[in-house]
CSV table of C-alpha atoms and ligand atoms in Angstrom, one decimal:
chain,number,residue,atom,x,y,z
A,318,UNK,CA,-4.7,-19.7,-63.6
A,319,UNK,CA,-2.8,-22.4,-61.7
A,320,UNK,CA,-1.6,-21.3,-58.3
A,321,UNK,CA,0.5,-22.8,-55.4
A,322,UNK,CA,2.1,-21.3,-52.3
A,323,UNK,CA,5.4,-22.9,-51.4
A,324,UNK,CA,7.8,-21.7,-48.8
A,325,UNK,CA,6.2,-18.2,-48.7
A,326,UNK,CA,6.5,-17.7,-52.5
A,327,UNK,CA,3.2,-17.6,-54.3
A,328,UNK,CA,3.6,-19.3,-57.8
A,329,UNK,CA,0.9,-18.6,-60.3
A,330,UNK,CA,0.7,-19.0,-64.1
A,331,UNK,CA,-2.2,-17.3,-66.0
A,332,UNK,CA,-3.7,-18.3,-69.3
A,333,UNK,CA,-1.9,-15.7,-71.4
A,334,UNK,CA,1.6,-17.0,-70.6
A,335,UNK,CA,2.5,-14.8,-67.7
A,336,UNK,CA,3.9,-16.5,-64.6
A,337,UNK,CA,3.8,-14.6,-61.3
A,338,UNK,CA,6.3,-15.2,-58.5
A,339,UNK,CA,5.1,-13.4,-55.4
A,340,UNK,CA,7.3,-13.2,-52.2
A,341,UNK,CA,4.8,-13.8,-49.5
A,342,UNK,CA,6.3,-13.0,-46.1
A,343,UNK,CA,4.1,-10.1,-45.3
A,344,UNK,CA,4.8,-9.9,-41.5
A,345,UNK,CA,8.5,-9.3,-42.3
A,346,UNK,CA,8.0,-7.0,-45.3
A,347,UNK,CA,8.7,-10.0,-47.6
A,348,UNK,CA,12.2,-10.6,-46.2
A,349,UNK,CA,13.6,-13.6,-48.0
A,350,UNK,CA,14.8,-16.8,-46.4
A,351,UNK,CA,16.6,-19.9,-47.9
A,352,UNK,CA,13.4,-21.9,-48.6
A,353,UNK,CA,12.1,-19.0,-50.6
A,354,UNK,CA,15.3,-18.8,-52.7
A,355,UNK,CA,14.9,-22.6,-53.4
A,356,UNK,CA,11.2,-22.1,-54.4
A,357,UNK,CA,12.2,-19.3,-56.9
A,358,UNK,CA,14.9,-21.5,-58.3
A,359,UNK,CA,12.6,-24.5,-58.7
A,360,UNK,CA,9.9,-22.4,-60.3
A,361,UNK,CA,12.3,-20.9,-62.8
A,362,UNK,CA,13.5,-24.4,-63.7
A,363,UNK,CA,9.9,-25.5,-64.4
A,364,UNK,CA,9.1,-22.3,-66.3
A,365,UNK,CA,12.1,-22.6,-68.6
A,366,UNK,CA,10.7,-25.8,-70.2
A,367,UNK,CA,7.0,-24.8,-70.0
A,368,UNK,CA,5.8,-23.4,-73.3
A,369,UNK,CA,2.8,-22.0,-71.4
A,370,UNK,CA,5.2,-19.5,-69.7
A,371,UNK,CA,6.4,-16.6,-71.9
A,372,UNK,CA,7.1,-13.9,-69.3
A,373,UNK,CA,7.8,-14.0,-65.6
A,374,UNK,CA,6.8,-11.2,-63.1
A,375,UNK,CA,8.6,-11.2,-59.7
A,376,UNK,CA,6.9,-9.2,-57.0
A,377,UNK,CA,6.1,-9.0,-53.3
A,378,UNK,CA,2.8,-9.4,-51.5
A,379,UNK,CA,1.1,-6.2,-50.4
A,380,UNK,CA,2.1,-2.6,-51.0
A,381,UNK,CA,4.6,-2.1,-48.1
A,382,UNK,CA,7.5,-4.0,-49.7
A,383,UNK,CA,8.8,-5.8,-52.8
A,384,UNK,CA,11.4,-7.4,-50.5
A,385,UNK,CA,13.5,-5.9,-47.6
A,386,UNK,CA,16.4,-8.3,-48.2
A,387,UNK,CA,17.6,-11.3,-46.5
A,388,UNK,CA,15.6,-12.4,-43.4
A,389,UNK,CA,18.0,-11.0,-40.8
A,390,UNK,CA,16.3,-13.1,-38.0
A,391,UNK,CA,17.9,-16.2,-39.7
A,392,UNK,CA,21.4,-14.8,-39.8
A,393,UNK,CA,22.5,-16.5,-36.6
A,394,UNK,CA,21.7,-19.9,-38.1
A,395,UNK,CA,22.7,-19.1,-41.7
A,396,UNK,CA,26.0,-17.5,-40.9
A,397,UNK,CA,26.8,-19.6,-37.9
A,398,UNK,CA,29.9,-21.0,-39.4
A,399,UNK,CA,31.9,-20.8,-42.6
A,400,UNK,CA,30.3,-23.9,-44.2
A,401,UNK,CA,26.7,-22.7,-43.5
A,402,UNK,CA,27.6,-19.2,-44.7
A,403,UNK,CA,29.2,-20.6,-47.9
A,404,UNK,CA,26.1,-22.8,-48.6
A,405,UNK,CA,23.9,-19.7,-48.2
A,406,UNK,CA,26.0,-17.7,-50.6
A,407,UNK,CA,26.0,-20.5,-53.1
A,408,UNK,CA,22.2,-20.7,-53.0
A,409,UNK,CA,21.6,-17.0,-53.3
A,410,UNK,CA,24.2,-16.4,-56.0
A,411,UNK,CA,23.2,-19.4,-58.1
A,412,UNK,CA,19.5,-18.3,-57.9
A,413,UNK,CA,20.4,-14.8,-59.0
A,414,UNK,CA,22.5,-16.1,-61.8
A,415,UNK,CA,19.6,-18.4,-62.8
A,416,UNK,CA,17.2,-15.4,-62.8
A,417,UNK,CA,19.6,-13.3,-64.9
A,418,UNK,CA,20.3,-16.0,-67.4
A,419,UNK,CA,16.7,-17.2,-67.5
A,420,UNK,CA,16.0,-17.3,-71.3
A,421,UNK,CA,12.5,-15.7,-71.2
A,422,UNK,CA,11.8,-12.1,-70.2
A,423,UNK,CA,11.4,-11.2,-66.5
A,424,UNK,CA,9.9,-8.1,-64.9
A,425,UNK,CA,10.2,-6.9,-61.3
A,426,UNK,CA,7.1,-5.2,-60.0
A,427,UNK,CA,8.3,-3.0,-57.1
A,428,UNK,CA,6.1,-1.3,-54.5
A,429,UNK,CA,7.3,-0.1,-51.1
A,430,UNK,CA,10.7,-1.1,-49.8
A,431,UNK,CA,13.2,-2.8,-52.1
A,432,UNK,CA,16.3,-3.4,-50.1
A,433,UNK,CA,19.4,-5.6,-50.1
A,434,UNK,CA,18.6,-8.9,-51.7
A,435,UNK,CA,15.4,-7.2,-53.0
A,436,UNK,CA,17.6,-4.9,-55.2
A,437,UNK,CA,19.7,-8.0,-56.1
A,438,UNK,CA,16.6,-9.8,-57.3
A,439,UNK,CA,15.2,-6.8,-59.1
A,440,UNK,CA,18.5,-6.1,-60.8
A,441,UNK,CA,18.7,-9.7,-62.1
A,442,UNK,CA,15.3,-9.2,-63.8
A,443,UNK,CA,15.2,-7.7,-67.3
A,444,UNK,CA,12.9,-4.8,-66.5
A,445,UNK,CA,11.9,-3.0,-63.3
A,446,UNK,CA,8.6,-1.2,-63.0
A,447,UNK,CA,8.2,0.7,-59.7
A,448,UNK,CA,5.3,2.5,-57.9
A,449,UNK,CA,5.8,6.1,-56.9
A,450,UNK,CA,6.9,6.1,-53.3
A,451,UNK,CA,9.0,2.9,-53.6
A,452,UNK,CA,12.3,3.1,-51.9
A,453,UNK,CA,15.4,1.2,-53.0
A,454,UNK,CA,18.8,0.7,-51.3
A,455,UNK,CA,21.5,-1.8,-50.3
A,456,UNK,CA,22.3,-1.5,-46.6
A,457,UNK,CA,25.1,-4.0,-46.8
A,458,UNK,CA,27.6,-1.4,-45.3
A,459,UNK,CA,25.3,-1.0,-42.3
A,460,UNK,CA,25.4,-4.7,-41.6
A,461,UNK,CA,29.1,-5.4,-42.5
A,462,UNK,CA,28.2,-7.6,-45.4
A,463,UNK,CA,30.5,-7.9,-48.4
A,464,UNK,CA,28.6,-7.4,-51.7
A,465,UNK,CA,29.6,-10.2,-54.2
A,466,UNK,CA,31.3,-9.4,-57.5
A,467,UNK,CA,28.4,-10.8,-59.6
A,468,UNK,CA,25.9,-8.4,-57.9
A,469,UNK,CA,28.3,-5.4,-58.3
A,470,UNK,CA,28.8,-6.3,-62.0
A,471,UNK,CA,25.0,-6.6,-62.6
A,472,UNK,CA,24.4,-3.2,-60.9
A,473,UNK,CA,27.3,-1.5,-62.7
A,474,UNK,CA,26.0,-2.7,-66.1
A,475,UNK,CA,22.6,-1.0,-65.1
A,476,UNK,CA,23.6,2.3,-63.5
A,477,UNK,CA,27.3,2.8,-64.0
A,478,UNK,CA,30.2,2.7,-61.5
A,479,UNK,CA,29.6,6.1,-59.8
A,480,UNK,CA,26.0,5.3,-58.9
A,481,UNK,CA,26.9,1.8,-57.7
A,482,UNK,CA,29.5,3.4,-55.4
A,483,UNK,CA,26.9,5.9,-54.1
A,484,UNK,CA,24.4,3.1,-53.4
A,485,UNK,CA,26.9,0.8,-51.7
A,486,UNK,CA,29.0,3.4,-49.8
A,487,UNK,CA,26.0,5.2,-48.3
A,488,UNK,CA,23.7,2.3,-47.7
A,489,UNK,CA,20.9,4.8,-48.0
A,490,UNK,CA,17.3,4.2,-49.2
A,491,UNK,CA,16.7,6.2,-52.4
A,492,UNK,CA,13.4,7.3,-53.8
A,493,UNK,CA,12.2,5.4,-56.9
A,494,UNK,CA,12.1,8.7,-58.8
A,495,UNK,CA,15.9,9.1,-58.2
A,496,UNK,CA,16.5,5.5,-59.2
A,497,UNK,CA,14.5,6.1,-62.4
A,498,UNK,CA,16.9,8.9,-63.2
A,499,UNK,CA,20.0,6.6,-62.8
A,500,UNK,CA,18.4,3.6,-64.5
A,501,UNK,CA,17.8,1.2,-61.7
A,502,UNK,CA,14.1,1.7,-62.3
A,503,UNK,CA,12.9,1.6,-65.9
A,504,UNK,CA,9.4,2.9,-65.4
A,505,UNK,CA,7.7,4.7,-62.6
A,506,UNK,CA,3.9,4.6,-62.3
A,507,UNK,CA,1.3,5.8,-59.7
A,508,UNK,CA,0.9,3.1,-57.0
A,509,UNK,CA,-2.7,2.4,-57.9
A,510,UNK,CA,-1.8,1.7,-61.5
A,511,UNK,CA,1.2,-0.5,-60.8
A,512,UNK,CA,-0.4,-4.0,-61.2
A,513,UNK,CA,-2.4,-3.0,-64.2
A,514,UNK,CA,0.6,-1.5,-65.9
A,515,UNK,CA,2.8,-4.6,-65.2
A,516,UNK,CA,0.0,-6.9,-66.4
A,517,UNK,CA,-0.1,-4.9,-69.6
A,518,UNK,CA,3.6,-4.9,-70.1
A,519,UNK,CA,3.9,-8.7,-69.4
A,520,UNK,CA,0.8,-9.5,-71.6
A,521,UNK,CA,2.3,-7.5,-74.5
A,522,UNK,CA,5.6,-9.3,-74.2
A,523,UNK,CA,3.9,-12.7,-73.9
A,524,UNK,CA,1.9,-12.0,-77.1
A,525,UNK,CA,5.1,-11.3,-79.1
A,526,UNK,CA,7.2,-13.8,-81.0
A,527,UNK,CA,9.0,-15.8,-78.3
A,528,UNK,CA,12.0,-16.8,-80.5
A,529,UNK,CA,12.7,-13.1,-81.3
A,530,UNK,CA,12.6,-12.2,-77.6
A,531,UNK,CA,14.8,-15.2,-76.7
A,532,UNK,CA,17.4,-14.1,-79.3
A,533,UNK,CA,17.3,-10.5,-78.1
A,534,UNK,CA,17.8,-11.4,-74.5
A,535,UNK,CA,20.6,-13.8,-75.3
A,536,UNK,CA,22.3,-11.1,-77.4
A,537,UNK,CA,22.0,-8.5,-74.6
A,538,UNK,CA,23.4,-10.9,-72.0
A,539,UNK,CA,26.2,-11.8,-74.4
A,540,UNK,CA,27.1,-8.1,-74.9
A,541,UNK,CA,27.3,-7.7,-71.1
A,542,UNK,CA,29.3,-10.9,-70.5
A,543,UNK,CA,33.1,-10.8,-69.9
A,544,UNK,CA,35.0,-10.6,-73.2
A,545,UNK,CA,36.3,-14.2,-73.1
A,546,UNK,CA,32.8,-15.6,-72.4
A,547,UNK,CA,30.8,-14.0,-75.3
A,548,UNK,CA,28.9,-16.7,-77.3
A,549,UNK,CA,28.4,-14.7,-80.6
A,550,UNK,CA,27.8,-18.0,-82.5
A,551,UNK,CA,25.0,-18.7,-80.0
A,552,UNK,CA,23.5,-15.3,-80.8
A,553,UNK,CA,23.7,-15.9,-84.5
A,554,UNK,CA,22.1,-19.3,-84.2
A,555,UNK,CA,19.2,-17.8,-82.3
A,556,UNK,CA,18.7,-15.1,-85.0
A,557,UNK,CA,18.8,-17.8,-87.7
A,558,UNK,CA,16.2,-19.8,-85.8
A,559,UNK,CA,13.8,-16.8,-86.0
A,560,UNK,CA,14.3,-16.4,-89.8
A,561,UNK,CA,13.5,-20.1,-90.2
A,562,UNK,CA,10.5,-20.1,-87.8
A,563,UNK,CA,6.8,-20.7,-88.4
A,564,UNK,CA,6.3,-17.5,-86.3
A,565,UNK,CA,8.2,-15.4,-88.9
A,566,UNK,CA,5.8,-16.7,-91.6
A,567,UNK,CA,2.8,-16.0,-89.3
A,568,UNK,CA,4.1,-12.5,-88.5
A,569,UNK,CA,4.3,-11.7,-92.3
A,570,UNK,CA,0.9,-13.2,-93.0
A,571,UNK,CA,-0.8,-11.5,-90.2
A,572,UNK,CA,0.6,-8.1,-91.3
A,573,UNK,CA,-0.7,-8.6,-94.9
A,574,UNK,CA,-4.1,-9.9,-93.6
A,575,UNK,CA,-4.3,-7.0,-91.2
A,576,UNK,CA,-4.9,-9.2,-88.2
A,577,UNK,CA,-3.1,-9.9,-84.9
A,578,UNK,CA,-0.5,-12.6,-85.2
A,579,UNK,CA,-0.7,-15.8,-83.1
A,580,UNK,CA,2.8,-16.9,-82.2
A,581,UNK,CA,3.7,-20.4,-81.1
A,582,UNK,CA,7.4,-20.1,-80.3
A,583,UNK,CA,8.5,-22.3,-83.2
B,504,COA,N1,14.6,-9.5,-42.0
B,504,COA,C1,13.8,-10.0,-41.0
B,504,COA,N2,12.8,-9.2,-40.6
B,504,COA,C2,12.6,-8.0,-41.0
B,504,COA,C3,13.5,-7.4,-42.0
B,504,COA,C4,14.5,-8.3,-42.5
B,504,COA,N3,15.4,-7.9,-43.5
B,504,COA,N4,13.1,-6.2,-42.3
B,504,COA,C5,12.0,-5.9,-41.5
B,504,COA,N5,11.8,-7.0,-40.8
B,504,COA,C6,10.7,-7.2,-39.8
B,504,COA,C7,11.0,-6.4,-38.5
B,504,COA,O1,11.8,-7.1,-37.6
B,504,COA,C8,9.6,-6.2,-38.0
B,504,COA,O2,9.1,-7.4,-37.3
B,504,COA,P1,8.4,-7.3,-35.9
B,504,COA,O3,7.1,-6.6,-36.1
B,504,COA,O4,8.2,-8.8,-35.6
B,504,COA,O5,9.4,-6.6,-35.0
B,504,COA,C9,8.7,-6.0,-39.2
B,504,COA,O6,9.5,-6.6,-40.3
B,504,COA,C10,8.5,-4.6,-39.6
B,504,COA,O7,9.7,-3.9,-39.5
B,504,COA,P2,9.9,-2.5,-38.8
B,504,COA,O8,11.4,-2.2,-38.7
B,504,COA,O9,9.2,-2.5,-37.5
B,504,COA,O10,9.2,-1.5,-39.8
B,504,COA,P3,9.6,0.0,-40.2
B,504,COA,O11,8.4,0.4,-41.1
B,504,COA,O12,9.9,0.8,-39.0
B,504,COA,O13,10.9,-0.2,-41.1
B,504,COA,C11,12.3,-1.2,-42.8
B,504,COA,C12,10.9,-1.0,-42.3
B,504,COA,C13,12.2,-2.2,-44.0
B,504,COA,C14,12.9,0.1,-43.3
B,504,COA,C15,13.2,-1.7,-41.7
B,504,COA,O14,12.5,-2.9,-41.1
B,504,COA,C16,14.6,-2.2,-42.1
B,504,COA,O15,15.5,-1.4,-42.3
B,504,COA,N6,14.8,-3.5,-42.3
B,504,COA,C17,16.0,-4.1,-42.5
B,504,COA,C18,16.4,-3.9,-44.0
B,504,COA,C19,17.8,-4.5,-44.3
B,504,COA,O16,18.8,-4.2,-43.6
B,504,COA,N7,17.9,-5.4,-45.3
B,504,COA,C20,19.1,-5.9,-45.8
B,504,COA,C21,19.2,-7.3,-45.2
B,504,COA,S1,20.7,-8.0,-45.8
C-alpha cells in the first residue's frame, strides 16, 4: 500500500487495485476546506490513468463523521467577495463533476454525520454504504446557501423530486435507515462491519473486468445526462471494446477451466 497525507486528505492505494481517499480533519468532524477539494481532484486525475487503481473508496477519518460539509470557519475568507466566492464554487462544482464522471467505480463509505458537502460528495459517488446510526442532511437552508443545479440534479436522479425537496426544505438530519428507504444510501450495515463490508465490495469490483465496468458506468451516466448531451455512440464503442478485449477471452477461458479469471483491463 502506498500512502500520503496531503492537505488533510489521506491518499492510499492498496495492492488489489482499491484507492482510499480519506478526509482527515478529525477535530472539525472532517469538514472540508479548499485545499482538500484540490487534493481530491488531483488524486482523481492521477487515479484515472493509473491501471493499478480499479475502484476508489471515499470516506472520513474516524467514526464520528464522513464529512460535515464545508469548513464554516473559512466562510469569511472564502465568501468574502464575489470573486472569491465564485472561485470557491468553481472548485467545489468542478471536483464534484470530476468525481461523478470519473470513469472507474467509486464508493462512499459513510459513518456518523454526512452533511452538506458531505452529501454532495457521497451523491457524486456510484455507491453509498452507510453504518447504522449515520445521519445525513443538507442544512443549506439553515445557512442561507443556494444549492447548485448540478447537485440538485444528482440528488433528484437518486431519490426523486419529492425527497430532494424534503431534504432541502427541512435541512434536517435524517437517519441512514430512512435514507436507505429513499435510495440515498444503497446499503446499511452495522457500524463494526462497515470497513470490512466496503473492503469486500471494492475488492469484488476491482477483481471484475474493468472494461465492462467502464462501459456500464458510462452508459448509466449517459442515461442520466440531459437529452442533448447523450453520447450513445460512446456507449456503443465501449461495449464493442469489451467484445474485442483480451479480458473477454480470459473470462470465457476461466469459466471453461473452472478457475477465477485474471482481468487486465485490455
Ligand atoms: N465547519 C467547521 N467546523 C465544524 C463544522 C463545519 N461544517 N462542523 C463542526 N465543526 C466543528 C465545531 O465548530 C467544533 O469545533 P470546536 O470543538 O473547535 O468548537 C467541532 O467541529 C465539533 O462540533 P460540535 O458542534 O461541538 O459537535 P456536536 O456533536 O455538538 O455537533 C454537528 C456536530 C456536526 C451536528 C454540528 O457541529 C453541526 O451542525 N455542524 C455544522 C454542519 C453544517 O451546517 N454543515 C454544512 C456546512 S455548508
